[in-house]
């Protein structure tokens, strides 16, 4: 069991901080601590939130380019709970964030050791019910496709992150037999869940029917749609994608290629025919997303109604050349025995407009155009921006370049997890 250190029930004054930061989520005396199996549901992400949890252990480049703009935009609309492994990550306090326009009055700090910057995946999946909140307690394999008795030491430690949050908040848990990451779950807030074939690969110990039954019970859903493969740029761990193009990823998280934007509309990542023939990675994505489009076209929601499907273009492929050094060589040699030190390879970022964050009053939407990039990328950024303005007219749209996170195999949605408001409106409303 993780030992949740510090911050509970006292104030934390850091040198250089604008003001002391309080973490108020101490366990509630007498609150149920035992597992429960019914009465909760996983709300749609556009419903009102009490807070956004954000993993804070990232490289410096991501702080300046992605995390700070995210915090600045989020704290204008919602409380943020920063999850850090140790306060040595912020030895001089959070004053530097205030200088960047972050509202520290809306920031709380949660110390958790161990934790993960990709907090959505092992972190708490908050459920809502008549009695308040609960946490879905999925198994966590650290992205490995193995049965639970084969978990690595890191996976075993991180598998307890969600339980630790539930314990410290005094929340019940809803236990699951399914190995699952938070980035693999997509719901419409009315009872329909989308998962992909990745979920089956993560659970070789379960049949598809067993997985579906467990997910319905755990997440409070009535209907499950199974899609095929995710993006080529989102491979399982570090992998050769095609030719000399390599990348790192989860193996196909849904939050990279398919998202509900309301209770009846699905946004699907898309490659058109002209792009398909321009690069072999585009060809892979064209085939996969065409299959997913066909599945969605045949699918219905929980009440038997057809879905509206929006095709959202993928950004131009984001890749950068790197030289295979002596240090990197052993790992890549395992992937391709023909490689040699000094070879030039291409590193592909897992770039997608659908890895966005939606919360109270704001939507953080990726943008990719930078000086020197083709005009086609600028046009895609603008077109996607106009689309999301129509989809979320009541929210401020803030554009953020997520490339620093994309290079590491994730995006903005991957580092956050929403905590729903208990007294929010009925599910499926926005």
mmCIF file with all atom_site columns, N, CA, C and O in Angstrom, residues 322-368:
data_model
loop_
_atom_site.group_PDB
_atom_site.id
_atom_site.type_symbol
_atom_site.label_atom_id
_atom_site.label_alt_id
_atom_site.label_comp_id
_atom_site.label_asym_id
_atom_site.label_entity_id
_atom_site.label_seq_id
_atom_site.pdbx_PDB_ins_code
_atom_site.Cartn_x
_atom_site.Cartn_y
_atom_site.Cartn_z
_atom_site.occupancy
_atom_site.B_iso_or_equiv
_atom_site.pdbx_formal_charge
_atom_site.auth_seq_id
_atom_site.auth_comp_id
_atom_site.auth_asym_id
_atom_site.auth_atom_id
_atom_site.pdbx_PDB_model_num
ATOM 1   N N  . UNK A 1 322 ? 16.868  11.737 -35.216 1.00 0.00 ? 322 UNK A N  1
ATOM 2   C CA . UNK A 1 322 ? 17.833  11.587 -34.131 1.00 0.00 ? 322 UNK A CA 1
ATOM 3   C C  . UNK A 1 322 ? 18.857  10.522 -34.514 1.00 0.00 ? 322 UNK A C  1
ATOM 4   O O  . UNK A 1 322 ? 18.577  9.620  -35.309 1.00 0.00 ? 322 UNK A O  1
ATOM 5   N N  . UNK A 1 323 ? 20.052  10.662 -33.960 1.00 0.00 ? 323 UNK A N  1
ATOM 6   C CA . UNK A 1 323 ? 21.147  9.743  -34.274 1.00 0.00 ? 323 UNK A CA 1
ATOM 7   C C  . UNK A 1 323 ? 21.228  8.681  -33.190 1.00 0.00 ? 323 UNK A C  1
ATOM 8   O O  . UNK A 1 323 ? 21.139  8.986  -31.991 1.00 0.00 ? 323 UNK A O  1
ATOM 9   N N  . UNK A 1 324 ? 21.392  7.453  -33.614 1.00 0.00 ? 324 UNK A N  1
ATOM 10  C CA . UNK A 1 324 ? 21.472  6.335  -32.685 1.00 0.00 ? 324 UNK A CA 1
ATOM 11  C C  . UNK A 1 324 ? 22.851  6.320  -32.038 1.00 0.00 ? 324 UNK A C  1
ATOM 12  O O  . UNK A 1 324 ? 23.855  5.981  -32.661 1.00 0.00 ? 324 UNK A O  1
ATOM 13  N N  . UNK A 1 325 ? 22.902  6.730  -30.767 1.00 0.00 ? 325 UNK A N  1
ATOM 14  C CA . UNK A 1 325 ? 24.162  6.814  -30.037 1.00 0.00 ? 325 UNK A CA 1
ATOM 15  C C  . UNK A 1 325 ? 24.483  5.488  -29.351 1.00 0.00 ? 325 UNK A C  1
ATOM 16  O O  . UNK A 1 325 ? 23.656  4.569  -29.308 1.00 0.00 ? 325 UNK A O  1
ATOM 17  N N  . UNK A 1 326 ? 25.685  5.412  -28.788 1.00 0.00 ? 326 UNK A N  1
ATOM 18  C CA . UNK A 1 326 ? 26.089  4.219  -28.036 1.00 0.00 ? 326 UNK A CA 1
ATOM 19  C C  . UNK A 1 326 ? 25.119  3.965  -26.882 1.00 0.00 ? 326 UNK A C  1
ATOM 20  O O  . UNK A 1 326 ? 24.774  2.822  -26.588 1.00 0.00 ? 326 UNK A O  1
ATOM 21  N N  . UNK A 1 327 ? 24.676  5.030  -26.233 1.00 0.00 ? 327 UNK A N  1
ATOM 22  C CA . UNK A 1 327 ? 23.772  4.893  -25.094 1.00 0.00 ? 327 UNK A CA 1
ATOM 23  C C  . UNK A 1 327 ? 22.420  4.348  -25.524 1.00 0.00 ? 327 UNK A C  1
ATOM 24  O O  . UNK A 1 327 ? 21.833  3.499  -24.850 1.00 0.00 ? 327 UNK A O  1
ATOM 25  N N  . UNK A 1 328 ? 21.899  4.832  -26.650 1.00 0.00 ? 328 UNK A N  1
ATOM 26  C CA . UNK A 1 328 ? 20.586  4.406  -27.115 1.00 0.00 ? 328 UNK A CA 1
ATOM 27  C C  . UNK A 1 328 ? 20.621  3.054  -27.833 1.00 0.00 ? 328 UNK A C  1
ATOM 28  O O  . UNK A 1 328 ? 19.604  2.375  -27.921 1.00 0.00 ? 328 UNK A O  1
ATOM 29  N N  . UNK A 1 329 ? 21.779  2.682  -28.335 1.00 0.00 ? 329 UNK A N  1
ATOM 30  C CA . UNK A 1 329 ? 21.865  1.545  -29.243 1.00 0.00 ? 329 UNK A CA 1
ATOM 31  C C  . UNK A 1 329 ? 21.297  0.247  -28.677 1.00 0.00 ? 329 UNK A C  1
ATOM 32  O O  . UNK A 1 329 ? 20.535  -0.451 -29.375 1.00 0.00 ? 329 UNK A O  1
ATOM 33  N N  . UNK A 1 330 ? 21.627  -0.161 -27.423 1.00 0.00 ? 330 UNK A N  1
ATOM 34  C CA . UNK A 1 330 ? 21.139  -1.473 -26.950 1.00 0.00 ? 330 UNK A CA 1
ATOM 35  C C  . UNK A 1 330 ? 19.627  -1.620 -27.031 1.00 0.00 ? 330 UNK A C  1
ATOM 36  O O  . UNK A 1 330 ? 19.127  -2.687 -27.421 1.00 0.00 ? 330 UNK A O  1
ATOM 37  N N  . UNK A 1 331 ? 18.907  -0.568 -26.681 1.00 0.00 ? 331 UNK A N  1
ATOM 38  C CA . UNK A 1 331 ? 17.446  -0.675 -26.695 1.00 0.00 ? 331 UNK A CA 1
ATOM 39  C C  . UNK A 1 331 ? 16.924  -0.823 -28.118 1.00 0.00 ? 331 UNK A C  1
ATOM 40  O O  . UNK A 1 331 ? 16.055  -1.652 -28.393 1.00 0.00 ? 331 UNK A O  1
ATOM 41  N N  . UNK A 1 332 ? 17.466  -0.043 -29.037 1.00 0.00 ? 332 UNK A N  1
ATOM 42  C CA . UNK A 1 332 ? 16.964  -0.083 -30.407 1.00 0.00 ? 332 UNK A CA 1
ATOM 43  C C  . UNK A 1 332 ? 17.457  -1.317 -31.151 1.00 0.00 ? 332 UNK A C  1
ATOM 44  O O  . UNK A 1 332 ? 16.790  -1.809 -32.059 1.00 0.00 ? 332 UNK A O  1
ATOM 45  N N  . UNK A 1 333 ? 18.604  -1.828 -30.752 1.00 0.00 ? 333 UNK A N  1
ATOM 46  C CA . UNK A 1 333 ? 19.124  -3.057 -31.365 1.00 0.00 ? 333 UNK A CA 1
ATOM 47  C C  . UNK A 1 333 ? 18.173  -4.219 -31.117 1.00 0.00 ? 333 UNK A C  1
ATOM 48  O O  . UNK A 1 333 ? 17.999  -5.094 -31.961 1.00 0.00 ? 333 UNK A O  1
ATOM 49  N N  . UNK A 1 334 ? 17.511  -4.213 -29.950 1.00 0.00 ? 334 UNK A N  1
ATOM 50  C CA . UNK A 1 334 ? 16.532  -5.259 -29.656 1.00 0.00 ? 334 UNK A CA 1
ATOM 51  C C  . UNK A 1 334 ? 15.322  -5.165 -30.580 1.00 0.00 ? 334 UNK A C  1
ATOM 52  O O  . UNK A 1 334 ? 14.691  -6.170 -30.891 1.00 0.00 ? 334 UNK A O  1
ATOM 53  N N  . UNK A 1 335 ? 15.003  -3.943 -31.008 1.00 0.00 ? 335 UNK A N  1
ATOM 54  C CA . UNK A 1 335 ? 13.853  -3.752 -31.882 1.00 0.00 ? 335 UNK A CA 1
ATOM 55  C C  . UNK A 1 335 ? 14.175  -4.094 -33.329 1.00 0.00 ? 335 UNK A C  1
ATOM 56  O O  . UNK A 1 335 ? 13.305  -4.540 -34.077 1.00 0.00 ? 335 UNK A O  1
ATOM 57  N N  . UNK A 1 336 ? 15.426  -3.864 -33.723 1.00 0.00 ? 336 UNK A N  1
ATOM 58  C CA . UNK A 1 336 ? 15.832  -4.117 -35.110 1.00 0.00 ? 336 UNK A CA 1
ATOM 59  C C  . UNK A 1 336 ? 17.306  -4.489 -35.133 1.00 0.00 ? 336 UNK A C  1
ATOM 60  O O  . UNK A 1 336 ? 18.179  -3.632 -34.965 1.00 0.00 ? 336 UNK A O  1
ATOM 61  N N  . UNK A 1 337 ? 17.641  -5.764 -35.323 1.00 0.00 ? 337 UNK A N  1
ATOM 62  C CA . UNK A 1 337 ? 19.044  -6.206 -35.271 1.00 0.00 ? 337 UNK A CA 1
ATOM 63  C C  . UNK A 1 337 ? 19.907  -5.659 -36.395 1.00 0.00 ? 337 UNK A C  1
ATOM 64  O O  . UNK A 1 337 ? 21.134  -5.789 -36.350 1.00 0.00 ? 337 UNK A O  1
ATOM 65  N N  . UNK A 1 338 ? 19.325  -5.041 -37.414 1.00 0.00 ? 338 UNK A N  1
ATOM 66  C CA . UNK A 1 338 ? 20.115  -4.487 -38.516 1.00 0.00 ? 338 UNK A CA 1
ATOM 67  C C  . UNK A 1 338 ? 20.624  -3.086 -38.234 1.00 0.00 ? 338 UNK A C  1
ATOM 68  O O  . UNK A 1 338 ? 21.420  -2.542 -39.003 1.00 0.00 ? 338 UNK A O  1
ATOM 69  N N  . UNK A 1 339 ? 20.182  -2.484 -37.123 1.00 0.00 ? 339 UNK A N  1
ATOM 70  C CA . UNK A 1 339 ? 20.605  -1.119 -36.807 1.00 0.00 ? 339 UNK A CA 1
ATOM 71  C C  . UNK A 1 339 ? 22.050  -1.082 -36.330 1.00 0.00 ? 339 UNK A C  1
ATOM 72  O O  . UNK A 1 339 ? 22.583  -2.069 -35.807 1.00 0.00 ? 339 UNK A O  1
ATOM 73  N N  . UNK A 1 340 ? 22.688  0.091  -36.495 1.00 0.00 ? 340 UNK A N  1
ATOM 74  C CA . UNK A 1 340 ? 24.068  0.288  -36.059 1.00 0.00 ? 340 UNK A CA 1
ATOM 75  C C  . UNK A 1 340 ? 24.202  1.671  -35.435 1.00 0.00 ? 340 UNK A C  1
ATOM 76  O O  . UNK A 1 340 ? 23.425  2.588  -35.734 1.00 0.00 ? 340 UNK A O  1
ATOM 77  N N  . UNK A 1 341 ? 25.188  1.811  -34.554 1.00 0.00 ? 341 UNK A N  1
ATOM 78  C CA . UNK A 1 341 ? 25.477  3.107  -33.964 1.00 0.00 ? 341 UNK A CA 1
ATOM 79  C C  . UNK A 1 341 ? 25.780  4.100  -35.080 1.00 0.00 ? 341 UNK A C  1
ATOM 80  O O  . UNK A 1 341 ? 26.512  3.801  -36.023 1.00 0.00 ? 341 UNK A O  1
ATOM 81  N N  . UNK A 1 342 ? 25.189  5.285  -34.997 1.00 0.00 ? 342 UNK A N  1
ATOM 82  C CA . UNK A 1 342 ? 25.378  6.295  -36.023 1.00 0.00 ? 342 UNK A CA 1
ATOM 83  C C  . UNK A 1 342 ? 24.247  6.380  -37.022 1.00 0.00 ? 342 UNK A C  1
ATOM 84  O O  . UNK A 1 342 ? 24.173  7.349  -37.793 1.00 0.00 ? 342 UNK A O  1
ATOM 85  N N  . UNK A 1 343 ? 23.351  5.387  -37.016 1.00 0.00 ? 343 UNK A N  1
ATOM 86  C CA . UNK A 1 343 ? 22.196  5.443  -37.914 1.00 0.00 ? 343 UNK A CA 1
ATOM 87  C C  . UNK A 1 343 ? 21.293  6.617  -37.525 1.00 0.00 ? 343 UNK A C  1
ATOM 88  O O  . UNK A 1 343 ? 21.142  6.936  -36.343 1.00 0.00 ? 343 UNK A O  1
ATOM 89  N N  . UNK A 1 344 ? 20.706  7.236  -38.528 1.00 0.00 ? 344 UNK A N  1
ATOM 90  C CA . UNK A 1 344 ? 19.745  8.314  -38.293 1.00 0.00 ? 344 UNK A CA 1
ATOM 91  C C  . UNK A 1 344 ? 18.333  7.760  -38.406 1.00 0.00 ? 344 UNK A C  1
ATOM 92  O O  . UNK A 1 344 ? 17.968  7.177  -39.429 1.00 0.00 ? 344 UNK A O  1
ATOM 93  N N  . UNK A 1 345 ? 17.570  7.930  -37.339 1.00 0.00 ? 345 UNK A N  1
ATOM 94  C CA . UNK A 1 345 ? 16.189  7.451  -37.291 1.00 0.00 ? 345 UNK A CA 1
ATOM 95  C C  . UNK A 1 345 ? 15.255  8.657  -37.122 1.00 0.00 ? 345 UNK A C  1
ATOM 96  O O  . UNK A 1 345 ? 15.707  9.768  -36.876 1.00 0.00 ? 345 UNK A O  1
ATOM 97  N N  . UNK A 1 346 ? 13.972  8.417  -37.254 1.00 0.00 ? 346 UNK A N  1
ATOM 98  C CA . UNK A 1 346 ? 12.970  9.460  -37.103 1.00 0.00 ? 346 UNK A CA 1
ATOM 99  C C  . UNK A 1 346 ? 12.102  9.153  -35.876 1.00 0.00 ? 346 UNK A C  1
ATOM 100 O O  . UNK A 1 346 ? 11.567  8.057  -35.759 1.00 0.00 ? 346 UNK A O  1
ATOM 101 N N  . UNK A 1 347 ? 11.997  10.135 -34.974 1.00 0.00 ? 347 UNK A N  1
ATOM 102 C CA . UNK A 1 347 ? 11.162  9.988  -33.789 1.00 0.00 ? 347 UNK A CA 1
ATOM 103 C C  . UNK A 1 347 ? 9.816   10.645 -34.062 1.00 0.00 ? 347 UNK A C  1
ATOM 104 O O  . UNK A 1 347 ? 9.736   11.817 -34.390 1.00 0.00 ? 347 UNK A O  1
ATOM 105 N N  . UNK A 1 348 ? 8.739   9.862  -33.917 1.00 0.00 ? 348 UNK A N  1
ATOM 106 C CA . UNK A 1 348 ? 7.398   10.330 -34.247 1.00 0.00 ? 348 UNK A CA 1
ATOM 107 C C  . UNK A 1 348 ? 6.629   10.618 -32.961 1.00 0.00 ? 348 UNK A C  1
ATOM 108 O O  . UNK A 1 348 ? 6.532   9.758  -32.083 1.00 0.00 ? 348 UNK A O  1
ATOM 109 N N  . UNK A 1 349 ? 6.074   11.821 -32.858 1.00 0.00 ? 349 UNK A N  1
ATOM 110 C CA . UNK A 1 349 ? 5.267   12.199 -31.697 1.00 0.00 ? 349 UNK A CA 1
ATOM 111 C C  . UNK A 1 349 ? 3.844   11.691 -31.867 1.00 0.00 ? 349 UNK A C  1
ATOM 112 O O  . UNK A 1 349 ? 3.323   11.637 -32.986 1.00 0.00 ? 349 UNK A O  1
ATOM 113 N N  . UNK A 1 350 ? 3.199   11.337 -30.758 1.00 0.00 ? 350 UNK A N  1
ATOM 114 C CA . UNK A 1 350 ? 1.806   10.899 -30.801 1.00 0.00 ? 350 UNK A CA 1
ATOM 115 C C  . UNK A 1 350 ? 0.917   12.148 -30.762 1.00 0.00 ? 350 UNK A C  1
ATOM 116 O O  . UNK A 1 350 ? 0.440   12.575 -29.716 1.00 0.00 ? 350 UNK A O  1
ATOM 117 N N  . UNK A 1 351 ? 0.756   12.749 -31.946 1.00 0.00 ? 351 UNK A N  1
ATOM 118 C CA . UNK A 1 351 ? 0.054   14.022 -32.073 1.00 0.00 ? 351 UNK A CA 1
ATOM 119 C C  . UNK A 1 351 ? -1.395  13.801 -32.481 1.00 0.00 ? 351 UNK A C  1
ATOM 120 O O  . UNK A 1 351 ? -1.682  13.022 -33.397 1.00 0.00 ? 351 UNK A O  1
ATOM 121 N N  . UNK A 1 352 ? -2.315  14.505 -31.801 1.00 0.00 ? 352 UNK A N  1
ATOM 122 C CA . UNK A 1 352 ? -3.735  14.380 -32.109 1.00 0.00 ? 352 UNK A CA 1
ATOM 123 C C  . UNK A 1 352 ? -4.488  15.564 -31.521 1.00 0.00 ? 352 UNK A C  1
ATOM 124 O O  . UNK A 1 352 ? -4.204  16.001 -30.404 1.00 0.00 ? 352 UNK A O  1
ATOM 125 N N  . UNK A 1 353 ? -5.448  16.076 -32.276 1.00 0.00 ? 353 UNK A N  1
ATOM 126 C CA . UNK A 1 353 ? -6.315  17.133 -31.753 1.00 0.00 ? 353 UNK A CA 1
ATOM 127 C C  . UNK A 1 353 ? -7.292  16.592 -30.707 1.00 0.00 ? 353 UNK A C  1
ATOM 128 O O  . UNK A 1 353 ? -7.861  17.367 -29.929 1.00 0.00 ? 353 UNK A O  1
ATOM 129 N N  . UNK A 1 354 ? -7.507  15.277 -30.685 1.00 0.00 ? 354 UNK A N  1
ATOM 130 C CA . UNK A 1 354 ? -8.518  14.707 -29.796 1.00 0.00 ? 354 UNK A CA 1
ATOM 131 C C  . UNK A 1 354 ? -8.005  14.471 -28.388 1.00 0.00 ? 354 UNK A C  1
ATOM 132 O O  . UNK A 1 354 ? -8.780  14.126 -27.499 1.00 0.00 ? 354 UNK A O  1
ATOM 133 N N  . UNK A 1 355 ? -6.709  14.676 -28.154 1.00 0.00 ? 355 UNK A N  1
ATOM 134 C CA . UNK A 1 355 ? -6.189  14.588 -26.796 1.00 0.00 ? 355 UNK A CA 1
ATOM 135 C C  . UNK A 1 355 ? -6.321  15.968 -26.145 1.00 0.00 ? 355 UNK A C  1
ATOM 136 O O  . UNK A 1 355 ? -5.345  16.622 -25.792 1.00 0.00 ? 355 UNK A O  1
ATOM 137 N N  . UNK A 1 356 ? -7.570  16.408 -25.998 1.00 0.00 ? 356 UNK A N  1
ATOM 138 C CA . UNK A 1 356 ? -7.875  17.711 -25.427 1.00 0.00 ? 356 UNK A CA 1
ATOM 139 C C  . UNK A 1 356 ? -8.402  17.543 -24.003 1.00 0.00 ? 356 UNK A C  1
ATOM 140 O O  . UNK A 1 356 ? -8.703  16.431 -23.552 1.00 0.00 ? 356 UNK A O  1
ATOM 141 N N  . UNK A 1 357 ? -8.545  18.653 -23.300 1.00 0.00 ? 357 UNK A N  1
ATOM 142 C CA . UNK A 1 357 ? -9.072  18.655 -21.931 1.00 0.00 ? 357 UNK A CA 1
ATOM 143 C C  . UNK A 1 357 ? -10.276 19.572 -21.893 1.00 0.00 ? 357 UNK A C  1
ATOM 144 O O  . UNK A 1 357 ? -10.193 20.741 -22.293 1.00 0.00 ? 357 UNK A O  1
ATOM 145 N N  . UNK A 1 358 ? -11.403 19.075 -21.409 1.00 0.00 ? 358 UNK A N  1
ATOM 146 C CA . UNK A 1 358 ? -12.604 19.888 -21.257 1.00 0.00 ? 358 UNK A CA 1
ATOM 147 C C  . UNK A 1 358 ? -13.001 19.916 -19.787 1.00 0.00 ? 358 UNK A C  1
ATOM 148 O O  . UNK A 1 358 ? -13.007 18.881 -19.111 1.00 0.00 ? 358 UNK A O  1
ATOM 149 N N  . UNK A 1 359 ? -13.279 21.113 -19.289 1.00 0.00 ? 359 UNK A N  1
ATOM 150 C CA . UNK A 1 359 ? -13.715 21.254 -17.906 1.00 0.00 ? 359 UNK A CA 1
ATOM 151 C C  . UNK A 1 359 ? -14.596 22.502 -17.813 1.00 0.00 ? 359 UNK A C  1
ATOM 152 O O  . UNK A 1 359 ? -15.022 23.041 -18.833 1.00 0.00 ? 359 UNK A O  1
ATOM 153 N N  . UNK A 1 360 ? -14.852 22.956 -16.595 1.00 0.00 ? 360 UNK A N  1
ATOM 154 C CA . UNK A 1 360 ? -15.775 24.072 -16.382 1.00 0.00 ? 360 UNK A CA 1
ATOM 155 C C  . UNK A 1 360 ? -15.356 25.301 -17.181 1.00 0.00 ? 360 UNK A C  1
ATOM 156 O O  . UNK A 1 360 ? -14.302 25.894 -16.914 1.00 0.00 ? 360 UNK A O  1
ATOM 157 N N  . UNK A 1 361 ? -16.119 25.686 -18.176 1.00 0.00 ? 361 UNK A N  1
ATOM 158 C CA . UNK A 1 361 ? -15.904 26.952 -18.853 1.00 0.00 ? 361 UNK A CA 1
ATOM 159 C C  . UNK A 1 361 ? -14.731 27.029 -19.785 1.00 0.00 ? 361 UNK A C  1
ATOM 160 O O  . UNK A 1 361 ? -14.490 28.092 -20.378 1.00 0.00 ? 361 UNK A O  1
ATOM 161 N N  . UNK A 1 362 ? -13.966 25.974 -19.960 1.00 0.00 ? 362 UNK A N  1
ATOM 162 C CA . UNK A 1 362 ? -12.771 26.056 -20.799 1.00 0.00 ? 362 UNK A CA 1
ATOM 163 C C  . UNK A 1 362 ? -12.493 24.721 -21.464 1.00 0.00 ? 362 UNK A C  1
ATOM 164 O O  . UNK A 1 362 ? -12.826 23.649 -20.926 1.00 0.00 ? 362 UNK A O  1
ATOM 165 N N  . UNK A 1 363 ? -11.902 24.776 -22.649 1.00 0.00 ? 363 UNK A N  1
ATOM 166 C CA . UNK A 1 363 ? -11.438 23.587 -23.362 1.00 0.00 ? 363 UNK A CA 1
ATOM 167 C C  . UNK A 1 363 ? -10.016 23.844 -23.832 1.00 0.00 ? 363 UNK A C  1
ATOM 168 O O  . UNK A 1 363 ? -9.754  24.832 -24.536 1.00 0.00 ? 363 UNK A O  1
ATOM 169 N N  . UNK A 1 364 ? -9.084  23.005 -23.409 1.00 0.00 ? 364 UNK A N  1
ATOM 170 C CA . UNK A 1 364 ? -7.691  23.114 -23.820 1.00 0.00 ? 364 UNK A CA 1
ATOM 171 C C  . UNK A 1 364 ? -7.504  22.269 -25.069 1.00 0.00 ? 364 UNK A C  1
ATOM 172 O O  . UNK A 1 364 ? -7.584  21.038 -25.015 1.00 0.00 ? 364 UNK A O  1
ATOM 173 N N  . UNK A 1 365 ? -7.274  22.920 -26.197 1.00 0.00 ? 365 UNK A N  1
ATOM 174 C CA . UNK A 1 365 ? -7.249  22.258 -27.498 1.00 0.00 ? 365 UNK A CA 1
ATOM 175 C C  . UNK A 1 365 ? -5.854  22.343 -28.108 1.00 0.00 ? 365 UNK A C  1
ATOM 176 O O  . UNK A 1 365 ? -5.259  23.423 -28.167 1.00 0.00 ? 365 UNK A O  1
ATOM 177 N N  . UNK A 1 366 ? -5.305  21.211 -28.561 1.00 0.00 ? 366 UNK A N  1
ATOM 178 C CA . UNK A 1 366 ? -3.972  21.251 -29.167 1.00 0.00 ? 366 UNK A CA 1
ATOM 179 C C  . UNK A 1 366 ? -3.910  22.149 -30.409 1.00 0.00 ? 366 UNK A C  1
ATOM 180 O O  . UNK A 1 366 ? -4.875  22.275 -31.154 1.00 0.00 ? 366 UNK A O  1
ATOM 181 N N  . UNK A 1 367 ? -2.759  22.769 -30.580 1.00 0.00 ? 367 UNK A N  1
ATOM 182 C CA . UNK A 1 367 ? -2.419  23.438 -31.840 1.00 0.00 ? 367 UNK A CA 1
ATOM 183 C C  . UNK A 1 367 ? -1.000  23.002 -32.194 1.00 0.00 ? 367 UNK A C  1
ATOM 184 O O  . UNK A 1 367 ? -0.183  22.725 -31.303 1.00 0.00 ? 367 UNK A O  1
ATOM 185 N N  . UNK A 1 368 ? -0.677  22.966 -33.469 1.00 0.00 ? 368 UNK A N  1
ATOM 186 C CA . UNK A 1 368 ? 0.614   22.412 -33.872 1.00 0.00 ? 368 UNK A CA 1
ATOM 187 C C  . UNK A 1 368 ? 1.442   23.308 -34.778 1.00 0.00 ? 368 UNK A C  1
ATOM 188 O O  . UNK A 1 368 ? 2.639   23.096 -34.915 1.00 0.00 ? 368 UNK A O  1
#
